Amino acid sequence: MRNAGPIRVVHIGLGPIGQGIVKEIASRPGVELVGAVDVDPTLAGRDAGEICGLAEPAGVTVVATLDEVEADADLACVTTSSSLAVVEPTLTACCSHGLAVVSTCEELSYPWRTAPAIAARMDEAARRAGVGIIATGVNPGFVMDLLPVVSTGICSRVDAIRVERYQDAGRRRLPFQKKVGAGLSRAEFEEKARAGEIRHVGLTESMHMIAARMGWDLEETSDEIEPACNRNEVRGVHQVGRAWCDGRMVIELVFHAELGLPDPADRVIVSGEPGFELLVPGGFHGDTATCAIAVNCMPLLRTARPGLRTMVDIDPVSCFR
Amino acid sequence: MRNAGPIRVVHIGLGPIGQGIVKEIASRPGVELVGAVDVDPTLAGRDAGEICGLAEPAGVTVVATLDEVEADADLACVTTSSSLAVVEPTLTACCSHGLAVVSTCEELSYPWRTAPAIAARMDEAARRAGVGIIATGVNPGFVMDLLPVVSTGICSRVDAIRVERYQDAGRRRLPFQKKVGAGLSRAEFEEKARAGEIRHVGLTESMHMIAARMGWDLEETSDEIEPACNRNEVRGVHQVGRAWCDGRMVIELVFHAELGLPDPADRVIVSGEPGFELLVPGGFHGDTATCAIAVNCMPLLRTARPGLRTMVDIDPVSCFR
């Protein structure tokens, strides 16, 4: 990456989050969109700004593959899939083009335990290219991992960490409401949950990220999902990740998203010395936050050690202009 | 610094915070006390563990200067003074011994604006020695700088940051109660405030640390102190730091410590997109927290870029064992 001037970004994947990130990039002087890639043939040849709802054209034509991007670039922002196996070839291509990577792929946020072979390959490819790769988002990437981890910086001892996100799904975009199962019958919910269609991805990755920094050698993790119901109508999802170390539950992550939930809040509870509770009334707004944190990570890759990084082994993220 | 094995620490300065840190080191397998230095002639020749109230001797004899320490070491922990000018020669000596440094010197937490010449000298000495230097503490170092900075990681835009610490001084150690002026008359308070004896050091450093990461070029900062009174009796201190950028107040830090204050709390309020409030009911406990965060920073110096680092340009701190 160049050390001066705006960071030149190729965006790969123009779904809802990708579009939000392109808008975010357009609003910031420190970053510049120089390329846009999407496999959807209906997007190829169109201006990225038009697709993303910008007031003015971005001056960047969408192409189908990274090889077709002609502009010099510093970094690729990859928002194509939650699946690590799906994004791996894209990340490999970015490294071979010498591009640093920011991605919102949830499974990439801490793959060292869940997909160690892919993690090692990505790390090696990034080191060889002398670039950093990082996955981020509001969750995984912030509320349930970076924020609790940093909060323990003032602790002499940590016994357990619990994070709760109680969200009113009605305040989020429609695809999110569908993703959490709002409006389904209980039977439909259970069918979709079994098929993995309404699972929130990332609780396990967040738990491994926390454990790595706490020095906890986890012997077991679980990730369980059930509907949040009003009679037979599903209003949303209640999903809980739990992790055990030395026979004790040391991490519990509660992801609850429900239409019309009163008093939504994010909450980090650390048991230890000293113990404390950190409360965010109303909660962090997920849609805005994921797009913002992806862009906020970009300058961190200028000074990051090459390789596959995580939100807890890179400089602390912050907003920048 | 060695990359494996416990971090071998020389502790310099055995005042109350230094003693707390030595106890903290003794409780953790990842760090090991190998030397102890204090200029007080009544301490020289005594066991560091005995001085610090450990149940067992530390096996480390206190000496008067760093040169007298014979053991191989990786890192020095410096808790001798709040004044950067006072600690500078000690830091220089540490660098020339090849030791990384963690310090609780408040003025070292972000000296690039307040003491740029010393900052540049320390940075140069540390780079030449290939080590990192960092200053930390609960405040400055965490509640009023690192925590709000990291929290803005989910923001698309930040307009202003306000941090409040409302503390019950009655829950803190006696020197802290005296430091905040509890029990003085208003006249005595004002005399001591003028003499700088009851000033909390670090609000200005925290503001510059925040501003550096937000990209705010501050045109003015202020740091004002007044007594928190019950009739004529001073119960504590109310100190406010403020900073302006482009004619707008962008940072406000409120440090309030008062005997018997009901509902103490720490609070971070970010105005921006999205805005949010982060609340810690009861507040982080300052005495424990400062000792803990100093030790928690030690492993970060293994992978830190050499030079004078700050809490916002080093890997995120966390508790470790």
XYZ file of C-alpha atoms in Angstrom:
642
model
C 0.000 0.000 0.000
C 1.128 3.536 -0.699
C 1.846 5.408 2.519
C 0.421 8.735 1.356
C -2.586 9.972 -0.570
C -6.070 8.492 -0.491
C -6.334 4.694 -0.286
C -7.314 3.409 -3.740
C -10.011 0.750 -3.322
C -11.390 -1.923 -5.614
C -14.762 -3.046 -4.313
C -15.711 -6.673 -4.957
C -19.357 -7.655 -4.401
C -22.127 -5.086 -4.839
C -24.881 -6.580 -2.651
C -26.574 -4.417 0.013
C -23.495 -4.215 2.294
C -21.196 -3.637 -0.685
C -23.428 -0.814 -1.904
C -23.392 0.736 1.567
C -19.607 0.578 1.640
C -19.298 2.200 -1.793
C -21.498 5.059 -0.501
C -19.349 5.280 2.616
C -16.169 5.445 0.491
C -17.695 8.241 -1.615
C -18.303 10.311 1.546
C -14.691 10.180 2.746
C -11.712 12.096 1.368
C -9.221 9.517 2.696
C -10.389 6.698 0.414
C -11.147 6.550 -3.286
C -13.045 3.995 -5.352
C -10.931 2.995 -8.372
C -12.541 -0.303 -9.341
C -15.731 -2.322 -8.855
C -16.243 -6.029 -9.456
C -19.403 -8.147 -9.416
C -20.218 -11.473 -11.029
C -23.824 -10.421 -11.750
C -23.943 -9.999 -15.569
C -26.715 -7.378 -15.264
C -24.281 -5.071 -13.414
C -21.259 -5.351 -15.741
C -20.609 -2.209 -17.777
C -22.722 0.043 -15.494
C -21.347 2.819 -13.276
C -20.765 1.680 -9.684
C -22.187 4.921 -8.284
C -25.434 4.494 -10.157
C -25.834 0.911 -8.888
C -25.143 1.996 -5.317
C -27.545 4.946 -5.365
C -24.933 7.702 -5.321
C -26.110 11.148 -6.434
C -23.344 11.289 -9.024
C -21.616 8.648 -11.162
C -18.524 7.180 -9.484
C -16.625 7.180 -12.764
C -15.953 3.477 -12.191
C -17.404 0.829 -14.494
C -18.335 -2.506 -12.957
C -16.387 -5.460 -14.353
C -16.816 -9.199 -13.806
C -13.336 -10.087 -12.506
C -10.450 -8.467 -10.659
C -8.171 -9.068 -13.678
C -10.273 -6.626 -15.690
C -9.639 -3.731 -13.272
C -7.154 -1.435 -14.980
C -6.549 1.254 -12.327
C -3.682 1.092 -9.847
C -5.078 0.109 -6.460
C -3.946 -0.380 -2.859
C -6.719 -2.444 -1.353
C -9.659 -4.674 -2.188
C -12.857 -4.619 -0.161
C -14.535 -8.023 -0.454
C -18.244 -8.366 0.440
C -19.277 -11.366 -1.619
C -20.109 -14.073 0.918
C -20.232 -15.097 4.595
C -18.472 -18.323 3.642
C -14.702 -18.530 3.908
C -14.520 -21.289 1.296
C -16.388 -19.062 -1.155
C -14.161 -16.003 -0.631
C -10.835 -17.877 -0.557
C -10.154 -17.763 -4.333
C -11.013 -14.039 -4.352
C -8.616 -13.339 -1.483
C -5.895 -15.319 -3.220
C -6.387 -13.256 -6.371
C -6.216 -10.021 -4.347
C -2.896 -11.106 -2.803
C -1.456 -12.000 -6.175
C -2.392 -8.475 -7.344
C -0.557 -7.106 -4.278
C -3.749 -5.736 -2.743
C -4.432 -5.528 0.977
C -7.908 -6.838 1.835
C -10.770 -5.716 4.046
C -13.684 -8.131 4.016
C -17.032 -8.511 5.768
C -16.890 -12.315 5.387
C -17.942 -13.419 8.870
C -16.101 -16.733 8.736
C -12.853 -14.896 7.939
C -13.011 -12.849 11.148
C -11.179 -15.501 13.177
C -10.714 -18.687 11.112
C -7.701 -20.078 13.016
C -9.809 -22.619 14.923
C -12.797 -23.178 12.634
C -10.865 -23.468 9.335
C -7.176 -23.695 10.212
C -6.026 -24.936 6.793
C -7.642 -22.050 4.908
C -6.449 -19.606 7.584
C -2.869 -20.801 7.153
C -3.099 -20.555 3.350
C -4.519 -17.014 3.510
C -1.889 -15.969 6.041
C 0.889 -17.358 3.866
C -0.454 -15.722 0.691
C -0.750 -12.352 2.440
C 2.734 -12.564 3.951
C 4.217 -13.491 0.587
C 2.485 -10.489 -0.977
C 3.518 -8.260 1.925
C -0.084 -7.204 2.585
C -2.574 -7.519 5.422
C -5.973 -9.227 5.236
C -8.664 -8.398 7.785
C -12.336 -9.263 8.185
C -14.584 -6.955 10.144
C -18.152 -5.872 10.743
C -20.263 -4.801 13.660
C -20.637 -8.434 14.671
C -18.404 -10.382 14.301
C -15.675 -7.741 14.379
C -16.753 -5.343 17.091
C -19.592 -5.713 19.620
C -19.012 -9.348 20.551
C -15.219 -9.544 20.256
C -13.121 -6.375 19.902
C -15.184 -4.339 22.375
C -15.194 -6.928 25.185
C -11.534 -7.809 24.564
C -10.398 -4.176 24.805
C -12.591 -3.619 27.859
C -10.691 -6.329 29.724
C -7.557 -4.217 29.301
C -8.274 -2.790 32.759
C -8.736 -6.218 34.377
C -6.327 -8.073 36.553
C -8.261 -11.298 36.018
C -11.162 -12.310 33.773
C -13.372 -15.232 34.770
C -16.089 -14.978 32.138
C -17.412 -12.726 29.385
C -21.045 -12.361 28.399
C -22.223 -10.168 25.533
C -25.873 -9.529 24.727
C -27.324 -7.827 21.687
C -31.063 -7.287 22.046
C -32.138 -5.664 18.795
C -35.419 -4.361 17.452
C -35.383 -5.938 13.988
C -38.018 -3.404 12.901
C -35.332 -0.714 12.836
C -33.163 -2.664 10.401
C -33.329 -3.144 6.635
C -35.850 -5.639 5.239
C -33.303 -8.344 4.261
C -32.187 -8.364 7.915
C -35.783 -8.828 9.091
C -36.159 -11.774 6.735
C -32.785 -13.170 7.771
C -33.925 -13.366 11.403
C -37.135 -15.163 10.433
C -39.657 -12.428 11.253
C -43.147 -13.305 9.957
C -42.561 -17.039 9.583
C -44.548 -19.773 11.321
C -42.652 -21.793 13.890
C -42.451 -24.767 11.489
C -41.111 -22.589 8.669
C -38.570 -21.071 11.046
C -37.342 -24.470 12.131
C -37.020 -25.645 8.557
C -35.030 -22.561 7.579
C -32.906 -22.764 10.735
C -32.022 -26.369 9.889
C -31.074 -25.286 6.364
C -28.800 -22.596 7.854
C -30.790 -19.813 6.171
C -31.588 -17.735 9.247
C -28.457 -18.392 11.253
C -26.421 -15.359 12.304
C -22.883 -16.223 11.232
C -19.974 -15.395 13.491
C -20.702 -16.278 17.120
C -18.167 -19.111 17.063
C -15.533 -16.918 15.403
C -16.088 -14.181 18.022
C -15.694 -16.735 20.821
C -12.407 -18.013 19.432
C -11.163 -14.417 19.004
C -11.953 -13.639 22.646
C -10.457 -16.921 23.854
C -7.207 -16.350 21.962
C -6.647 -13.054 23.768
C -7.794 -14.325 27.191
C -5.500 -17.347 26.910
C -8.456 -19.734 27.178
C -7.968 -23.104 25.509
C -11.613 -23.849 24.671
C -12.643 -27.482 24.954
C -16.126 -26.981 23.541
C -18.268 -24.380 21.818
C -21.965 -24.418 20.955
C -24.157 -22.204 18.793
C -27.898 -22.735 19.299
C -30.815 -21.046 17.650
C -34.497 -20.800 18.503
C -37.364 -18.601 17.380
C -38.493 -15.553 19.367
C -42.278 -16.043 19.190
C -45.518 -14.251 19.871
C -47.957 -17.210 20.022
C -47.357 -19.155 16.793
C -45.934 -16.218 14.845
C -42.183 -15.889 14.764
C -41.056 -12.332 15.559
C -37.326 -13.002 15.255
C -34.446 -15.075 16.464
C -32.754 -15.903 19.755
C -29.315 -17.375 19.155
C -26.755 -18.177 21.838
C -23.092 -19.108 21.523
C -21.383 -20.667 24.518
C -17.799 -21.732 25.145
C -16.211 -23.825 27.896
C -12.696 -23.906 29.297
C -11.598 -26.247 32.106
C -15.193 -27.409 32.504
C -16.485 -23.877 33.096
C -18.608 -21.778 30.739
C -16.356 -18.779 30.090
C -18.108 -17.083 27.155
C -21.774 -16.556 26.422
C -22.909 -14.508 23.428
C -26.622 -13.762 23.044
C -27.844 -12.531 19.679
C -31.536 -11.609 19.899
C -33.310 -9.781 17.077
C -37.084 -9.355 17.231
C -39.623 -7.117 15.509
C -40.784 -4.385 17.883
C -38.561 -5.445 20.794
C -38.819 -2.805 23.551
C -35.609 -1.375 25.064
C -33.043 -2.777 22.625
C -29.490 -2.630 23.986
C -26.011 -4.019 23.590
C -24.365 -5.132 26.810
C -20.901 -6.460 27.705
C -20.604 -8.087 31.120
C -17.147 -9.011 32.356
C -16.826 -11.147 35.489
C -13.404 -10.794 37.020
C -11.231 -8.388 38.958
C -12.566 -5.781 38.606
C -15.825 -6.943 37.054
C -17.992 -4.428 35.225
C -20.885 -3.956 32.874
C -20.749 -1.853 29.753
C -24.140 -0.864 28.405
C -25.153 0.744 25.109
C -28.818 1.784 25.393
C -30.513 1.318 22.022
C -27.535 -0.670 20.778
C -25.126 0.062 17.953
C -26.986 0.328 14.645
C -25.877 -2.718 12.678
C -26.383 -1.683 9.052
C -24.568 1.645 9.266
C -21.957 0.216 11.601
C -20.844 -2.679 9.398
C -20.294 -0.417 6.387
C -18.508 2.181 8.515
C -16.171 -0.237 10.294
C -15.140 -1.849 6.993
C -14.002 1.542 5.687
C -12.499 2.475 9.073
C -10.240 -0.587 8.899
C -8.696 0.433 5.596
C -6.026 2.846 6.930
C -5.006 0.290 9.579
C -3.610 -1.922 6.821
C -0.984 0.692 6.004
C 0.959 -0.104 9.183
C -0.304 -3.636 9.887
C 2.064 -6.577 9.964
C 1.598 -8.562 6.723
C -0.539 -11.677 6.998
C -4.045 -12.649 8.069
C -4.882 -10.219 10.848
C -7.862 -10.098 13.181
C -9.591 -7.173 14.869
C -7.625 -7.879 18.054
C -4.146 -8.013 16.513
C -4.198 -4.865 14.406
C -4.116 -1.224 15.587
C -7.375 -0.237 17.299
C -9.985 0.734 14.725
C -11.542 4.204 14.842
C -13.515 6.532 12.630
C -11.392 8.603 10.247
C -12.149 11.122 7.512
C 12.371 -8.583 23.710
C 12.473 -12.340 23.666
C 9.527 -13.818 21.766
C 8.977 -16.745 24.105
C 8.956 -17.388 27.828
C 7.744 -15.029 30.515
C 8.504 -11.322 30.011
C 11.373 -10.393 32.358
C 10.545 -7.068 33.997
C 12.631 -4.533 35.883
C 10.334 -2.334 37.931
C 11.456 1.265 38.463
C 9.632 3.288 41.131
C 8.070 1.552 44.133
C 5.409 4.088 45.131
C 1.782 2.946 45.627
C 1.137 2.280 41.920
C 4.546 0.613 41.526
C 3.816 -1.646 44.493
C 0.442 -2.544 42.995
C 2.098 -3.438 39.693
C 4.708 -5.626 41.400
C 1.852 -7.512 43.097
C 0.086 -7.801 39.765
C 3.264 -9.196 38.143
C 3.595 -11.757 40.935
C 0.063 -13.023 40.237
C 0.674 -13.722 36.527
C 2.649 -16.582 34.982
C 3.329 -14.609 31.773
C 5.543 -11.986 33.443
C 8.411 -12.256 35.897
C 10.034 -9.626 38.135
C 13.825 -9.779 37.665
C 14.846 -6.350 38.983
C 13.577 -3.490 41.136
C 14.885 0.066 41.257
C 14.035 2.948 43.587
C 15.972 6.069 44.534
C 14.695 5.950 48.130
C 17.784 4.936 50.198
C 15.556 3.285 52.843
C 14.432 0.730 50.223
C 17.815 -0.221 48.758
C 18.954 -3.706 49.725
C 15.469 -4.886 50.759
C 13.423 -7.532 48.962
C 10.938 -6.022 46.488
C 8.218 -8.478 47.524
C 8.490 -7.474 51.159
C 8.207 -3.763 50.283
C 5.178 -4.405 48.090
C 3.345 -6.548 50.655
C 3.691 -9.875 48.845
C 3.165 -12.986 50.967
C 6.586 -14.306 49.913
C 9.890 -12.629 49.087
C 10.233 -11.822 45.380
C 13.878 -12.874 45.412
C 14.705 -9.467 43.925
C 16.763 -6.937 45.872
C 15.959 -3.261 45.353
C 18.839 -1.233 43.896
C 19.215 2.516 43.385
C 19.898 2.602 39.633
C 19.149 0.568 36.519
C 22.897 0.020 35.983
C 23.010 -2.040 39.174
C 20.442 -4.555 37.905
C 22.351 -7.709 36.986
C 19.624 -9.978 35.619
C 18.805 -10.216 31.909
C 15.587 -8.355 31.265
C 13.151 -7.609 28.437
C 11.203 -4.644 29.700
C 11.237 -1.842 32.257
C 8.074 -0.678 33.996
C 8.513 2.964 35.013
C 6.204 4.457 37.669
C 8.335 7.242 39.097
C 6.549 10.450 38.095
C 3.642 12.050 36.205
C 6.141 14.464 34.647
C 7.637 13.663 31.268
C 10.709 15.809 31.967
C 11.347 13.807 35.135
C 11.035 10.388 33.472
C 12.971 11.255 30.290
C 16.456 10.321 31.612
C 15.066 7.039 32.961
C 13.497 6.195 29.610
C 16.739 7.024 27.824
C 18.628 4.691 30.158
C 16.080 1.927 29.532
C 16.534 2.280 25.760
C 20.309 2.166 26.067
C 19.905 -1.096 28.002
C 17.731 -2.420 25.153
C 14.634 -2.561 27.335
C 11.099 -1.960 26.087
C 9.189 0.381 28.405
C 5.719 0.471 29.940
C 5.119 3.570 32.054
C 2.247 5.135 33.967
C 3.686 8.636 33.407
C 0.546 10.550 32.406
C 2.397 13.146 30.353
C 4.012 10.376 28.274
C 0.630 9.010 27.168
C 0.459 11.357 24.159
C 3.301 13.902 24.263
C 3.411 14.689 20.526
C 1.558 18.000 20.945
C 2.334 18.977 24.536
C 6.073 18.188 24.493
C 7.038 17.509 20.875
C 10.802 17.805 21.395
C 10.894 15.206 24.178
C 8.458 13.011 22.232
C 10.755 13.087 19.201
C 13.826 12.288 21.331
C 12.083 9.364 23.037
C 10.787 8.061 19.708
C 14.273 8.248 18.180
C 15.930 6.556 21.181
C 13.370 3.739 21.119
C 13.679 3.205 17.363
C 17.462 3.114 17.604
C 17.194 0.514 20.369
C 14.564 -1.429 18.410
C 12.115 -1.309 21.326
C 8.676 0.139 21.978
C 7.796 2.659 24.689
C 4.198 3.039 25.849
C 2.473 4.938 28.641
C -0.833 3.693 29.954
C -3.221 3.765 32.879
C -6.957 3.803 33.407
C -6.976 7.528 32.629
C -5.102 8.679 30.599
C -4.703 5.445 28.674
C -8.156 3.917 28.628
C -11.467 5.455 29.733
C -11.006 8.882 28.176
C -9.017 7.977 25.057
C -8.660 4.336 23.960
C -12.248 3.381 24.824
C -13.943 6.306 23.022
C -11.527 6.022 20.064
C -12.243 2.298 19.561
C -15.970 2.881 20.014
C -15.976 5.232 17.025
C -14.807 2.296 14.906
C -18.472 1.696 14.035
C -19.098 5.334 13.066
C -19.386 6.773 9.621
C -18.894 10.284 11.015
C -17.979 11.679 14.436
C -19.002 15.227 15.345
C -18.015 15.315 19.016
C -16.893 13.085 21.864
C -17.761 13.592 25.514
C -16.451 11.367 28.293
C -17.565 11.636 31.917
C -16.077 9.940 34.936
C -18.197 10.526 38.020
C -16.353 8.753 40.823
C -17.029 8.197 44.503
C -13.613 9.141 45.931
C -14.567 7.282 49.135
C -14.062 3.980 47.315
C -10.496 4.831 46.343
C -7.203 4.710 48.256
C -6.438 7.546 50.705
C -3.732 9.252 48.565
C -6.356 9.546 45.799
C -8.822 11.171 48.224
C -6.157 13.673 49.210
C -5.171 14.217 45.574
C -8.710 15.313 44.739
C -8.822 17.745 47.645
C -11.380 15.995 49.862
C -11.578 17.583 53.318
C -9.970 20.907 52.401
C -11.578 24.311 52.773
C -12.381 26.115 49.548
C -9.437 28.480 50.082
C -7.025 25.616 50.699
C -8.353 23.846 47.603
C -7.813 26.894 45.457
C -4.282 27.359 46.741
C -3.408 23.733 46.060
C -5.116 23.835 42.662
C -3.004 26.877 41.723
C 0.116 25.010 42.855
C -0.902 22.081 40.617
C -1.095 19.730 43.603
C -4.632 18.483 43.119
C -4.768 18.548 39.351
C -5.602 15.279 37.593
C -2.868 14.953 34.970
C -3.728 13.730 31.496
C -6.915 15.359 30.181
C -4.960 17.322 27.586
C -2.975 14.245 26.526
C -6.214 12.250 26.148
C -7.719 15.008 24.005
C -4.721 15.080 21.678
C -4.794 11.277 21.425
C -8.464 11.341 20.415
C -7.926 14.234 18.007
C -5.031 12.479 16.264
C -7.227 9.508 15.425
C -10.310 11.577 14.492
C -8.190 13.762 12.193
C -9.093 16.882 14.169
C -6.514 19.658 14.041
C -7.230 21.244 17.438
C -6.908 25.009 17.580
C -7.393 25.273 21.335
C -7.591 23.127 24.437
C -8.477 24.042 28.005
C -8.234 22.199 31.314
C -10.188 23.827 34.166
C -10.539 22.757 37.746
C -12.970 23.690 40.495
C -13.899 22.210 43.851
C -16.933 19.962 44.322
C -18.322 21.445 47.546
C -20.829 20.744 50.260
C -21.232 24.257 51.789
C -17.676 25.393 52.565
C -16.200 21.914 52.794
C -14.534 20.553 49.696
C -15.703 17.008 48.940
C -13.598 16.579 45.809
C -12.783 17.921 42.398
C -14.613 18.776 39.197
C -12.176 19.107 36.318
C -13.095 19.606 32.670
C -10.946 19.418 29.560
C -12.304 20.910 26.366
C -10.945 21.041 22.824
C -12.013 23.015 19.773
C -11.629 22.338 16.057
C -12.912 24.711 13.338
C -14.492 26.863 16.034
C -16.575 23.999 17.406
C -16.078 22.219 20.739
C -15.348 18.641 19.633
C -14.088 17.038 22.855
C -15.241 17.444 26.443
C -13.758 15.319 29.221
C -15.294 15.579 32.686
C -13.306 14.196 35.608
C -15.382 14.400 38.795
C -14.271 12.689 42.019
C -16.192 13.345 45.213
C -16.470 11.650 48.597
C -19.763 9.781 48.863
C -20.975 10.654 45.357
C -24.170 8.680 44.627
C -24.422 6.671 41.387
C -20.833 6.903 40.184
C -20.445 5.994 36.495
C -18.179 6.281 33.504
C -19.881 7.394 30.309
C -18.740 7.838 26.709
C -21.072 9.861 24.490
C -20.337 9.977 20.779
C -22.276 12.434 18.610
C -22.156 11.409 14.982
C -23.520 8.838 12.552
C -24.518 6.702 14.307
C -24.330 8.427 17.668
C -24.430 6.343 20.822
C -23.848 6.313 24.531
C -21.700 3.767 26.315
C -22.337 3.553 30.034
C -20.416 1.765 32.796
C -22.579 1.851 35.937
C -20.337 2.228 38.985
C -17.400 3.080 36.748
C -14.129 1.242 36.209
C -12.210 0.961 39.480
C -9.185 3.213 39.011
C -6.591 1.788 41.426
C -6.898 -1.833 40.308
C -7.332 -0.813 36.693
C -4.149 1.245 36.363
C -1.962 -1.542 37.758
C -3.716 -4.132 35.601
C -3.525 -2.203 32.334
C 0.197 -1.505 32.831
C 0.872 -5.252 33.063
C -1.606 -5.984 30.249
C 0.388 -3.740 27.915
C 3.622 -5.675 28.405
C 2.998 -8.473 25.873
C 1.889 -5.907 23.260
C 5.475 -4.651 23.085
C 6.614 -7.987 21.669
C 4.978 -7.247 18.314
C 4.796 -3.430 18.473
C 6.608 -1.292 15.925
C 9.711 0.187 17.603
C 9.391 3.780 18.795
C 7.197 5.836 21.087
C 3.791 4.228 20.806
C 0.427 5.312 22.207
C -2.584 3.296 23.323
C -4.239 3.947 19.954
C -1.349 2.852 17.725
C -0.444 -0.450 19.325
C -2.426 -3.732 19.266
C -5.598 -3.482 21.354
C -4.828 -4.102 25.017
C -6.583 -6.931 26.853
C -6.207 -8.948 30.000
C -3.830 -11.896 29.717
C -2.535 -14.543 32.124
